[in-house]
CSV table of C-alpha atoms and ligand atoms in Angstrom, one decimal:
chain,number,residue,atom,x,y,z
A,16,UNK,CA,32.2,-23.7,-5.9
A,17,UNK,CA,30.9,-26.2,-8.3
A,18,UNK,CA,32.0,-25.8,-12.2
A,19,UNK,CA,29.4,-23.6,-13.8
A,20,UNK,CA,29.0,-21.2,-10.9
A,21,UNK,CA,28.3,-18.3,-12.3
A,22,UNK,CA,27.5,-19.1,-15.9
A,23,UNK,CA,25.3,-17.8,-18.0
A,24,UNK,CA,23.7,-20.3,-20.1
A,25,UNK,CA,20.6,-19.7,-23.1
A,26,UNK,CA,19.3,-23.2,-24.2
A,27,UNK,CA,17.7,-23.5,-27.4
A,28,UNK,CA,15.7,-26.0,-27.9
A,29,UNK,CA,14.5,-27.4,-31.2
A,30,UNK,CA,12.0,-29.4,-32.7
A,31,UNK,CA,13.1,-32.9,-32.3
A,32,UNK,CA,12.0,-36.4,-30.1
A,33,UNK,CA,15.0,-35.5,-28.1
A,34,UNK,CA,13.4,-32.4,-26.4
A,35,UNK,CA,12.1,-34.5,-23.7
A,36,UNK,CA,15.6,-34.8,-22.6
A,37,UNK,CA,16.3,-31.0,-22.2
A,38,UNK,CA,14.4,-30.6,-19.3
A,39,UNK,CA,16.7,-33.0,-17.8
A,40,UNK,CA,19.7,-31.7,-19.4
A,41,UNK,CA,18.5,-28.4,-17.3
A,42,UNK,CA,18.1,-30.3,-14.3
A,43,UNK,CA,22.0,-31.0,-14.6
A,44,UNK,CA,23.4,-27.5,-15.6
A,45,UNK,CA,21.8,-25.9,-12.9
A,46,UNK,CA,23.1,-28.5,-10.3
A,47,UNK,CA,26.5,-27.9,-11.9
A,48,UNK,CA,26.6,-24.8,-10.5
A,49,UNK,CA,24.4,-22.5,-13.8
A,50,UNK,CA,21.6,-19.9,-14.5
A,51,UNK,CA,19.8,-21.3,-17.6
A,52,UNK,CA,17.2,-19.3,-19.5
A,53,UNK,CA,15.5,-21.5,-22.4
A,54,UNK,CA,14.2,-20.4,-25.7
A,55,UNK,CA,11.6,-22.7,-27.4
A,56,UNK,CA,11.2,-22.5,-31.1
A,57,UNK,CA,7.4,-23.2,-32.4
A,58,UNK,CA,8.5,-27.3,-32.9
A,59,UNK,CA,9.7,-27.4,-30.0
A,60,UNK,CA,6.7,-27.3,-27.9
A,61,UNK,CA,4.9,-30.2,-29.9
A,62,UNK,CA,7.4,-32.7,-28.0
A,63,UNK,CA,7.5,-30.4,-24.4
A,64,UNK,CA,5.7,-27.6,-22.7
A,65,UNK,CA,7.3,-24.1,-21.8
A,66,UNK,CA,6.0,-24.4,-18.5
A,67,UNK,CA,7.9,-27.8,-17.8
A,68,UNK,CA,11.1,-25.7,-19.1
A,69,UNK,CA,10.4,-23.1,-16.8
A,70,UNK,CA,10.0,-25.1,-13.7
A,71,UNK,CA,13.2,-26.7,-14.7
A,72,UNK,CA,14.7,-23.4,-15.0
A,73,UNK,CA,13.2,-21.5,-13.1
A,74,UNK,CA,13.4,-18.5,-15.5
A,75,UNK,CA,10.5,-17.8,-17.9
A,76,UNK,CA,11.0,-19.3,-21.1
A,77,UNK,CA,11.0,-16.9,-24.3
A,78,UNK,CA,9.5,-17.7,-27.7
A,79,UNK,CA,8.9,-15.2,-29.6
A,80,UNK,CA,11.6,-13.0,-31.3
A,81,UNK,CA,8.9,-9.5,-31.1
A,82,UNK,CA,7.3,-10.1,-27.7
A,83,UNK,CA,6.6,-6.3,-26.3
A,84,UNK,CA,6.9,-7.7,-22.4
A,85,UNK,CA,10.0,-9.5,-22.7
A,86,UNK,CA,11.5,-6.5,-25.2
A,87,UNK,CA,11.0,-4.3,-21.7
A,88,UNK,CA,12.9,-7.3,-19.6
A,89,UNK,CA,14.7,-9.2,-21.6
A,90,UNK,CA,14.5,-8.9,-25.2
A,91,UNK,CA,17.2,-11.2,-28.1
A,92,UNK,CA,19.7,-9.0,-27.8
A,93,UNK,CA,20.3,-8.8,-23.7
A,94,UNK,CA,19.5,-12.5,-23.8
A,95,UNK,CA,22.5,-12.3,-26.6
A,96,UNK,CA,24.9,-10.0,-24.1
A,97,UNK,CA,23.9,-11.9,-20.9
A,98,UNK,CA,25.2,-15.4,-22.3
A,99,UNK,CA,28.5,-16.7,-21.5
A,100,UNK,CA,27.6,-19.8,-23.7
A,101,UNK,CA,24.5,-20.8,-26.5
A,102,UNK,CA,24.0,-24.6,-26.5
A,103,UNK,CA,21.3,-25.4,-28.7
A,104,UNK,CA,20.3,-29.1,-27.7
A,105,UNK,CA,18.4,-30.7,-29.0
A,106,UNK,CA,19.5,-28.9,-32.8
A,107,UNK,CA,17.2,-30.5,-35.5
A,108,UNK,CA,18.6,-30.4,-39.3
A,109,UNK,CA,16.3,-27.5,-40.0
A,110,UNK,CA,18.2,-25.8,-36.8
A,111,UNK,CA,21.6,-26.3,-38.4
A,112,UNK,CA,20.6,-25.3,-41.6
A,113,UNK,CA,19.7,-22.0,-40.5
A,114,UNK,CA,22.5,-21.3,-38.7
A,115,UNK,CA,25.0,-22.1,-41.6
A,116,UNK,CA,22.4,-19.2,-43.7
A,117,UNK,CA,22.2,-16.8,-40.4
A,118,UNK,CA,18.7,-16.8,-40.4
A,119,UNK,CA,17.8,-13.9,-37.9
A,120,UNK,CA,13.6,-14.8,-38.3
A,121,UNK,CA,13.3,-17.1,-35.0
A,122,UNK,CA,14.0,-15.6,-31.1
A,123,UNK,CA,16.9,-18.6,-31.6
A,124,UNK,CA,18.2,-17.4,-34.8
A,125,UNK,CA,18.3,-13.8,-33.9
A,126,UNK,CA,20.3,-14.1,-30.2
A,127,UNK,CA,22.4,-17.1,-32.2
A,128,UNK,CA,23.5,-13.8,-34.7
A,129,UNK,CA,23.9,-11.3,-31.8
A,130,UNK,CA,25.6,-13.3,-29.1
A,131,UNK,CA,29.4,-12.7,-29.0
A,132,UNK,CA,29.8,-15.8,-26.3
A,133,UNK,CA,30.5,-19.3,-27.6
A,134,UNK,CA,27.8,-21.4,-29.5
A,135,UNK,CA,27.4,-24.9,-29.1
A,136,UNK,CA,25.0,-27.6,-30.8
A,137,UNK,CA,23.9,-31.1,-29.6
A,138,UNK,CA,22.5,-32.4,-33.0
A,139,UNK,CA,19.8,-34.9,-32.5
A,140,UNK,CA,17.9,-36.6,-35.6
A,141,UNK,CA,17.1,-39.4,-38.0
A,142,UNK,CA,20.5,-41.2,-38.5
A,143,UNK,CA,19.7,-40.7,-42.5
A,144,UNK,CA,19.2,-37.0,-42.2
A,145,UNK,CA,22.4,-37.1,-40.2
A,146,UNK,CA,24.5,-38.6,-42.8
A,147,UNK,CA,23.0,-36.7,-45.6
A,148,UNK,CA,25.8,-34.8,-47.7
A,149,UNK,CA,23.7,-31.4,-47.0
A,150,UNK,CA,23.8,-31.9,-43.3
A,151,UNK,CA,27.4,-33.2,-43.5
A,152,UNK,CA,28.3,-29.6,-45.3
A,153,UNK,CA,26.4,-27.6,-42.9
A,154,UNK,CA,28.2,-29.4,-39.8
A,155,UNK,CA,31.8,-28.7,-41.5
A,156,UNK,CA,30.3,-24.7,-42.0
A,157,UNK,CA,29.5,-24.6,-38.7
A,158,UNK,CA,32.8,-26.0,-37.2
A,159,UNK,CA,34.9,-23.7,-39.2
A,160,UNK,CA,33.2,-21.1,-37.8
A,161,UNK,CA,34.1,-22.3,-34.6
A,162,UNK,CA,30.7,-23.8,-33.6
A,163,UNK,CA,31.3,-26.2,-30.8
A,164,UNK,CA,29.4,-29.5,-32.3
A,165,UNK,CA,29.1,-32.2,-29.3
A,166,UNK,CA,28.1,-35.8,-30.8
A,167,UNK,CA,26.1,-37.2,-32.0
A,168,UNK,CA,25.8,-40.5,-30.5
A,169,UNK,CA,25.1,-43.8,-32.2
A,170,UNK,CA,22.5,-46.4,-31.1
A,171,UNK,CA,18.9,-46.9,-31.5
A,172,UNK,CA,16.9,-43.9,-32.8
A,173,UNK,CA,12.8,-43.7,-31.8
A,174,UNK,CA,12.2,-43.7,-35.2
A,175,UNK,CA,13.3,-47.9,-35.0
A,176,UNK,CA,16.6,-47.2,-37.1
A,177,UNK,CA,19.8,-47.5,-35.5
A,178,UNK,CA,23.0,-45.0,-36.4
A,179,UNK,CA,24.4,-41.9,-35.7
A,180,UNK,CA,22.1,-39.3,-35.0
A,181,UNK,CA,20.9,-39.6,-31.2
A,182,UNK,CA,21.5,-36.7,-28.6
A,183,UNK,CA,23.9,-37.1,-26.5
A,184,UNK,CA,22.9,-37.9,-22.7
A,185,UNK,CA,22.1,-34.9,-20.6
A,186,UNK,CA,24.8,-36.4,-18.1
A,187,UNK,CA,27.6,-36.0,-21.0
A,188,UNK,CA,26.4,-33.2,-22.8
A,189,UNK,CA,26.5,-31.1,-18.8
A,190,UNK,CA,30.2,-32.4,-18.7
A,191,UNK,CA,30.9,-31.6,-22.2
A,192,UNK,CA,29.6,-28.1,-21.3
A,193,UNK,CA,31.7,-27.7,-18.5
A,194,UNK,CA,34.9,-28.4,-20.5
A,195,UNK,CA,33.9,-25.6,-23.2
A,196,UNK,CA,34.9,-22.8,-20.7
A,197,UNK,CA,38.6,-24.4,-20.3
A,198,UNK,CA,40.2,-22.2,-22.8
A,199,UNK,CA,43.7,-24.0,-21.9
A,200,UNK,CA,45.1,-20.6,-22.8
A,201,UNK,CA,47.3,-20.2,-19.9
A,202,UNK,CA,48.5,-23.9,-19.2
A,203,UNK,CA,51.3,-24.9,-17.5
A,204,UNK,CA,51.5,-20.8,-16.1
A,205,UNK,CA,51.6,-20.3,-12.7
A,206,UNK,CA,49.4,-16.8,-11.6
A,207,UNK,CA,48.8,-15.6,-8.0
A,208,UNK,CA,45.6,-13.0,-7.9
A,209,UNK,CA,45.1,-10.8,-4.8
A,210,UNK,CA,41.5,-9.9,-4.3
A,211,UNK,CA,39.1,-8.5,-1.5
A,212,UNK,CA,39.6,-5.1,0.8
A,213,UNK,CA,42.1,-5.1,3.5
A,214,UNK,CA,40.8,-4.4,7.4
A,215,UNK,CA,43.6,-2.2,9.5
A,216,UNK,CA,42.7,-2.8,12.8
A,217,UNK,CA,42.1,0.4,15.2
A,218,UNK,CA,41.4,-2.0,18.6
A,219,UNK,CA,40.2,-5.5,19.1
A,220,UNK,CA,36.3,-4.7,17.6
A,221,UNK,CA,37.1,-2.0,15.1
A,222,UNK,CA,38.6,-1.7,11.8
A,223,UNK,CA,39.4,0.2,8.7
A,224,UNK,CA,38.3,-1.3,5.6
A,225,UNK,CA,36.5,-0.2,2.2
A,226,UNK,CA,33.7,-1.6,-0.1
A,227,UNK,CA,35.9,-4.3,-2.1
A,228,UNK,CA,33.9,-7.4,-2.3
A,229,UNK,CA,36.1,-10.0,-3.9
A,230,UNK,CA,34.1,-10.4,-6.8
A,231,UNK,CA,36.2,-8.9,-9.4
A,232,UNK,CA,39.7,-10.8,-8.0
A,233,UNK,CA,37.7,-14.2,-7.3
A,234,UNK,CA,36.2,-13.9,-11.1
A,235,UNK,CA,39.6,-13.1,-12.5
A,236,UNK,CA,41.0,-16.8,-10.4
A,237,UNK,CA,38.4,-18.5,-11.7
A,238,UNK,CA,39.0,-17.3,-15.6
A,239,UNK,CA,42.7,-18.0,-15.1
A,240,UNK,CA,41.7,-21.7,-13.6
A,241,UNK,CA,39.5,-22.5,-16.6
A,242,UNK,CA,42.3,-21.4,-18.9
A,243,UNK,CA,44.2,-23.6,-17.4
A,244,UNK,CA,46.6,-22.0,-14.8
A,245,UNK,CA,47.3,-23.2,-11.6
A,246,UNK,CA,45.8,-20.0,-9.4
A,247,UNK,CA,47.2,-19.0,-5.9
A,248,UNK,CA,44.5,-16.6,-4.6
A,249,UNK,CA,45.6,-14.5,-1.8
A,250,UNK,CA,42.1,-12.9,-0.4
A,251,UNK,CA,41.0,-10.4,2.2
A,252,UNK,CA,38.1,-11.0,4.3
A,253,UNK,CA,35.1,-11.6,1.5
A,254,UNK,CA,31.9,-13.8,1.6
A,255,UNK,CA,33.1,-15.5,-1.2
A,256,UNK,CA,33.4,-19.0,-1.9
A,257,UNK,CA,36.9,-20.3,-3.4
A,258,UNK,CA,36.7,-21.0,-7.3
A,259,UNK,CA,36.6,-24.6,-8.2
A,260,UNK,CA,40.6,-25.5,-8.8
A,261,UNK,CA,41.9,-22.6,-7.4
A,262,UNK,CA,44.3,-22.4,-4.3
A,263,UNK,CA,43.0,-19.5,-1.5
A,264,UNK,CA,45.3,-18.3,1.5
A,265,UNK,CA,43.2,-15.8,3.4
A,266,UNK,CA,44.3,-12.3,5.1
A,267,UNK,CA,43.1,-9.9,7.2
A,268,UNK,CA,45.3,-6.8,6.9
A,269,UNK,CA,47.9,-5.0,4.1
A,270,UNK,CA,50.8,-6.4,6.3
A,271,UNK,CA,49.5,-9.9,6.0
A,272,UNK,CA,48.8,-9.4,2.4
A,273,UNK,CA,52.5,-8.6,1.9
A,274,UNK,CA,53.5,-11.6,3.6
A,275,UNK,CA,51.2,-14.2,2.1
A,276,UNK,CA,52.3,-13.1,-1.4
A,277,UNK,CA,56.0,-12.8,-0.5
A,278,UNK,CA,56.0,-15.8,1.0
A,279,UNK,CA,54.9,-17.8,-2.0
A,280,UNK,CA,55.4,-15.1,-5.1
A,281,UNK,CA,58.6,-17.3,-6.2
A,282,UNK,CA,58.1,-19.4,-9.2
A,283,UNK,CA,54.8,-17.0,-10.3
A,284,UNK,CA,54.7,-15.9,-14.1
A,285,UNK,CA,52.1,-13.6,-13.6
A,286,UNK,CA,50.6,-11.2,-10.9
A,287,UNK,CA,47.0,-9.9,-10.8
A,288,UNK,CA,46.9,-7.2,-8.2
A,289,UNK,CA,43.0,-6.8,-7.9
A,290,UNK,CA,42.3,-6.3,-4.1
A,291,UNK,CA,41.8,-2.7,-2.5
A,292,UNK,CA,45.0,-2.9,-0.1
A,293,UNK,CA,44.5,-0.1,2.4
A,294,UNK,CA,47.3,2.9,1.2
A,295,UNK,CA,47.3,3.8,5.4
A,296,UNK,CA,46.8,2.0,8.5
A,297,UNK,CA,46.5,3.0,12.3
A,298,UNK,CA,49.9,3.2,13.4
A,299,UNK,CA,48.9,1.4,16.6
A,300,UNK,CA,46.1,-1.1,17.3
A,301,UNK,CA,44.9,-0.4,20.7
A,302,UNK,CA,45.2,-3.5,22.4
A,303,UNK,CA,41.9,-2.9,24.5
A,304,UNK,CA,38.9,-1.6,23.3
A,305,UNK,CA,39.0,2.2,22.8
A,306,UNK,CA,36.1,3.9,25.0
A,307,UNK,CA,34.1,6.3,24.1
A,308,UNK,CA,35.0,9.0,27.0
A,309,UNK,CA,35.8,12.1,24.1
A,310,UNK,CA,33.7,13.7,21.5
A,311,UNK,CA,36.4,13.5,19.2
A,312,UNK,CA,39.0,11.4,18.3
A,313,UNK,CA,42.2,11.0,16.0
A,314,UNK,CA,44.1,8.3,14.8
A,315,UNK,CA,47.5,7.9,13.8
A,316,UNK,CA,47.8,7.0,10.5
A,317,UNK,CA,51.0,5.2,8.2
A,318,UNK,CA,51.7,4.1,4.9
A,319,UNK,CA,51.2,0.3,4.3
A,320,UNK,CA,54.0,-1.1,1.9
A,321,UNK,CA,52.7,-1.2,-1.4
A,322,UNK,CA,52.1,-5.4,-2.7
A,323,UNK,CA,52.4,-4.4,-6.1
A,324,UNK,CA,55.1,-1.8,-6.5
A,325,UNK,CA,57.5,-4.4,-3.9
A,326,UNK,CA,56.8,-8.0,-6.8
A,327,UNK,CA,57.4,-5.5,-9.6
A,328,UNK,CA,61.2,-4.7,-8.5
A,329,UNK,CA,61.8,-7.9,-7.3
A,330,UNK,CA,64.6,-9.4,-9.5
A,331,UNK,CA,62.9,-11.9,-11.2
A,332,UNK,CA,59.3,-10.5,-11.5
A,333,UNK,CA,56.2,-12.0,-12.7
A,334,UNK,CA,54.2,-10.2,-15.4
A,335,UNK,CA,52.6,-7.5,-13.6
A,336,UNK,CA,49.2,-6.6,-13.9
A,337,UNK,CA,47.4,-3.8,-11.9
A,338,UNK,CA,44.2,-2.1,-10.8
A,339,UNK,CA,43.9,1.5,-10.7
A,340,UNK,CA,40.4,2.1,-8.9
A,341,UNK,CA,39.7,6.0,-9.4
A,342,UNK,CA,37.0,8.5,-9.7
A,343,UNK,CA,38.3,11.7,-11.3
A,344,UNK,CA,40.9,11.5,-14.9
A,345,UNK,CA,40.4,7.7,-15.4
A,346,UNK,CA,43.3,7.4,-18.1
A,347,UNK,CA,46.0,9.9,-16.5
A,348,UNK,CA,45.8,8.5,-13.2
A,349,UNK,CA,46.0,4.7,-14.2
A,350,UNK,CA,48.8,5.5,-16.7
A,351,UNK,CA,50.8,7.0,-14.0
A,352,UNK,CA,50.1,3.3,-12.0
A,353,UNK,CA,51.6,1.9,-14.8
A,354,UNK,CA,55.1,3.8,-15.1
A,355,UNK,CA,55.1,4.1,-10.9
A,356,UNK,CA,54.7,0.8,-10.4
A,357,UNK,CA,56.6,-0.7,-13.3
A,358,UNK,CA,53.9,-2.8,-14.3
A,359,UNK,CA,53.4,-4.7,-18.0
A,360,UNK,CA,49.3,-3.5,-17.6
A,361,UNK,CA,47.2,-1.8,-15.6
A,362,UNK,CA,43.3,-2.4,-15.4
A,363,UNK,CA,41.3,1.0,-14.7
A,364,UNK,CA,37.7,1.1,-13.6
A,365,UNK,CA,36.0,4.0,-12.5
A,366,UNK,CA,34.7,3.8,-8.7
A,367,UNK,CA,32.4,5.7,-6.5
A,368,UNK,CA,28.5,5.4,-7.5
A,369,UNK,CA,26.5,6.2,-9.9
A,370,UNK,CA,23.5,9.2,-10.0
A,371,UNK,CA,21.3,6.9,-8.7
A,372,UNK,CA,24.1,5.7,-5.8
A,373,UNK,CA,24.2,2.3,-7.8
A,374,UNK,CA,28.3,1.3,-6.7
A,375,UNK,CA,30.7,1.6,-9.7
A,376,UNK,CA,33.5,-1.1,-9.8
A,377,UNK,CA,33.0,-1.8,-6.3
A,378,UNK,CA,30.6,-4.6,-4.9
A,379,UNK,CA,28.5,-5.0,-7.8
A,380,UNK,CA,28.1,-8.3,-10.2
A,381,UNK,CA,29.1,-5.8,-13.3
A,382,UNK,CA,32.0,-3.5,-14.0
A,383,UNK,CA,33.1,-1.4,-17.1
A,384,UNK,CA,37.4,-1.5,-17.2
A,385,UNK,CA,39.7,0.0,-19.7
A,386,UNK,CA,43.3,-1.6,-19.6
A,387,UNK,CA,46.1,0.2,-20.8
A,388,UNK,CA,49.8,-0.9,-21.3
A,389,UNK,CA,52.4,0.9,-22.9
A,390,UNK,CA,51.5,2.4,-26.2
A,391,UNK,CA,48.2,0.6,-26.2
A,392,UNK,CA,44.8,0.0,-24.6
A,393,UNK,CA,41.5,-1.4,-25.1
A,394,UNK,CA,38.2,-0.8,-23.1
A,395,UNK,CA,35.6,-3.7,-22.1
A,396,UNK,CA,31.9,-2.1,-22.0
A,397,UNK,CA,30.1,-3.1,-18.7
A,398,UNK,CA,29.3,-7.0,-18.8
A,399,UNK,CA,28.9,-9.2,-15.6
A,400,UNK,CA,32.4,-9.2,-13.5
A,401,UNK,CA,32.7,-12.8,-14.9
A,402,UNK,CA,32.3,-11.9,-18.2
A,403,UNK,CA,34.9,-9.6,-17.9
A,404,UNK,CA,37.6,-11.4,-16.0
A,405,UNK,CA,37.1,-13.9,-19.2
A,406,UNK,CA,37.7,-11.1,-21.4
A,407,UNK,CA,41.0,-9.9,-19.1
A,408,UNK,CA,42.1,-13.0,-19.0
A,409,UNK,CA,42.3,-13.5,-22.6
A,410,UNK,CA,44.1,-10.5,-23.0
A,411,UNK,CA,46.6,-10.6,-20.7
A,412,UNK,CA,47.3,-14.5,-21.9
A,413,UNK,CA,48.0,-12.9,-25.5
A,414,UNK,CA,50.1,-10.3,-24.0
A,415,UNK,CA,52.1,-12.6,-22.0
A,416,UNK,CA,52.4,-15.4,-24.8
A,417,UNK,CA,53.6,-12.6,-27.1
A,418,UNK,CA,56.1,-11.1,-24.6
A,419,UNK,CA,57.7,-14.6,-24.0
A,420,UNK,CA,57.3,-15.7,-27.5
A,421,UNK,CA,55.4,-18.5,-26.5
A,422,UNK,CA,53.5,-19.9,-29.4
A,423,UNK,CA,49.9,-21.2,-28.6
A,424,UNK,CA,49.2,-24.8,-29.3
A,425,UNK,CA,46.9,-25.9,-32.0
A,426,UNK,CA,44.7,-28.0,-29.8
A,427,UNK,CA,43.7,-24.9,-28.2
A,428,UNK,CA,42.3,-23.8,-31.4
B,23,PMT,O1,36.1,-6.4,-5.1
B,23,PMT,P1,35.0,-5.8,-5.9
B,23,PMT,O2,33.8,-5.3,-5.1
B,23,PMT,O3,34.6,-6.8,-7.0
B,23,PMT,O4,35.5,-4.5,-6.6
B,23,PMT,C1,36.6,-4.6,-7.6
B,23,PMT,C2,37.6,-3.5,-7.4
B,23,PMT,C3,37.0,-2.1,-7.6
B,23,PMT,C4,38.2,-3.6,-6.0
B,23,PMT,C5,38.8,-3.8,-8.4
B,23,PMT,O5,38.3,-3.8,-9.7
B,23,PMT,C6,39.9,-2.8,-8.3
B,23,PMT,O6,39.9,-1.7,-8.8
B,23,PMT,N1,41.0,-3.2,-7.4
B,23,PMT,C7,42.1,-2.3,-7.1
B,23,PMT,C8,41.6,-1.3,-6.0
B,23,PMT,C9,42.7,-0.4,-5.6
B,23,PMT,O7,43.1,-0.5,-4.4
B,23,PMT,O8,43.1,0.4,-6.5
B,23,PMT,P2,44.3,1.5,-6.2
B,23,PMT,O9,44.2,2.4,-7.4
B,23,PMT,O10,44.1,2.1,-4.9
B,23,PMT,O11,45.6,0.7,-6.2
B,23,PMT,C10,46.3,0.4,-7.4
B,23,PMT,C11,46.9,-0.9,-7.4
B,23,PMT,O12,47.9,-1.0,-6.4
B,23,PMT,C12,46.0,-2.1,-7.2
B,23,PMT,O13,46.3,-3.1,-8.1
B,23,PMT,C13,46.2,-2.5,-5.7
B,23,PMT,O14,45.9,-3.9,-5.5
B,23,PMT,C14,47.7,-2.2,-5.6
B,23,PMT,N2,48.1,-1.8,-4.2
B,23,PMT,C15,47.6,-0.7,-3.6
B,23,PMT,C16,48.0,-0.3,-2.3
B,23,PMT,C17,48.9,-1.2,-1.7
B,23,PMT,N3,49.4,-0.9,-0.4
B,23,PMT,N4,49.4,-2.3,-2.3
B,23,PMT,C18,49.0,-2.6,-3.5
B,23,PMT,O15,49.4,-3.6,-4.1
């Protein structure tokens, strides 16, 4: 999986010489792995077209803040929701003014005020503009409010001067984009995250399984990679592909779960239980294919050992995170998870489908979870299962950090 598989990205671009390289800059977040979707401002298409943005992109590109189609599809404030990151490159002076004053009159300005993601710049202008004491101050604004400023670099402007003030190349600003999503929050901590359904075998052709598709265990690896843990990913049968820097063993069954994580849960700080582990298997696997002679038929069902419960009483246990996938009494049910299983926090999404039949936690690209732990909880709205395996992950960094009094370091801001 390459290193911006599955992120959101909204480009702005801004009216500067250095728009020419955006299309390019595209060209190399997509190939990293990206879904781009670009807003122009009005400058911006004096230097290049929309449609040369779009082809890059392949998305349409939006322009216009009040724009009656793209309010019905994709308006400033899902463009705001949908983005895991706003890189404005290139940002002219006028660009970064505005931002410092939260001007909300522009498409840009308005999904810049509503996003909740990180928001980068690539500043690209005349090196005198650059080093003018109003731009200075409105850099320094902007990167105490945690604006992410990448360059700019120094050489020869197309203006003739020479200075600071070019954009950075659309090779370096792709890797520093990559970079922005390692949070570094769980460095040096080892987590092992079990994902995917389980298959109990009835006979050689024929199993037992359920809907789990990976997708919320494989995001959760991924988030834990990019803040920096070393990830063990123990996986039932998925499509899947394995998250860039993150270890996969895969399994086929609740027995071979058990052993894959038992064999290697040693050492682990932390345990993310996310897969749907059959709770009962057939008690025997034919070992020839059963025949269809009756009109009925009944297996033989038994308990599978339970992954979870069996790390959290082992003597020295990892933190213990949990998924409790139900359809009826959402908070009672997971709560109970919690104290039965002995765990530090227990993820709850509802599951089943929707009145349309639309799948709820399971399969889909979104989910809505509320986590509870004891004497707390806090509920994530439904956001892409990426989105929200950031947003876990955060949380249950902060959690563990302030359970092993483990003070953050500054470089991680
Ligand atoms: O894979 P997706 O399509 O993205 O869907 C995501 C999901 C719905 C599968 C995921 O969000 C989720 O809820 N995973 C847990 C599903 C589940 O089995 O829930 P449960 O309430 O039955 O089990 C509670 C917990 O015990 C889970 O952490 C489960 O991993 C664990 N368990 C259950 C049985 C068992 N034998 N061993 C276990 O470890």
């Amino acid at each position: 999986m390459k290193r911006l598989t599955n992120k959101h990205i909204v480009l702005g671009v801004t009216g500067s010489i250095a728009a020419y390289k955006s299309a390019d800059l595209v060209r190399k977040l997509v190939a990293a792995g990206a879904e781009v979707r670009v807003i122009m401002t009005p400058s911006a298409t004096e230097f290049i077209t929309p449609l040369t943005m779009q082809a890059v992109s392949g998305n349409p590109v939006h322009q216009a803040l009040l724009d009656e189609e793209a309010e019905a599809g994709m308006g400033h404030i899902q463009l705001a929701r949908w983005a895991d990151l706003v890189l404005i490159a290139p940002a002219s002076a006028d660009s970064l003014s505005r931002l410092v004053h939260g001007r909300g009159d522009t498409l840009l300005g308005a999904v810049c005020l509503a996003a909740s993601s990180p928001l980068a710049v690539a500043p690209a202008m005349n090196q005198a503009m650059w080093k003018d004491p109003a731009t200075q101050e409105n850099v320094a604004t902007l990167k105490e409010r945690g604006l992410h400023v990448l360059g700019p670099a120094e050489g020869e402007q197309a203006c003739g001067d020479t200075g600071p003030g070019r954009m950075l190349e659309p090779d370096d600003l792709a890797r520093e984009v990559e970079t922005l999503f390692d949070t570094g929050t769980l460095a040096g901590v080892k987590v092992m995250v079990t994902a995917g359904p389980t298959q109990e075998a009835i006979d050689p052709v024929r199993f037992i399984s359920n809907r789990s598709s990976g997708k919320m265990g494989y995001a959760l690896a991924e988030a834990a990679a990019e803040a920096g843990a070393e990830v063990l990913l123990i996986s039932g049968p998925t499509s899947l592909q394995t998250p860039d820097r993150v270890q996969r063993v895969d399994v086929r069954s609740a027995e071979q779960m058990y052993d894959a994580v038992h064999s290697d849960v040693e050492g682990y700080n932390i345990f993310i239980g996310a897969a749907a582990v059959a709770d009962y298997r057939p008690i025997e696997a034919k070992a020839s294919k059963i025949k269809k002679d009756s009109d009925t038929m009944s297996l033989e069902m038994g308990k599978t050992e339970d992954i979870l419960a069996s790390v959290s009483a082992l003597k020295h246990r990892p933190y213990m995170v949990g998924f409790a996938a139900e359809t009826d009494e959402l908070e009672a049910n997971a709560r109970k998870k919690l104290e039965a299983k002995r765990l530090d926090i227990v993820a709850a999404n509802q599951v089943g489908e929707d009145a349309e039949g639309k799948p709820l936690g399971f399969e889909s690209d979104e989910n809505t979870l509320t986590v509870f732990w004891q004497g707390g909880s806090e509920a994530f709205p439904y956001m892409s299962k990426s989105q929200l395996a950031r947003a876990l992950i955060e949380l249950i960094a902060s959690r563990y950090r302030n359970e092993h009094n483990i003070i953050r370091p500054e470089s991680f801001g």
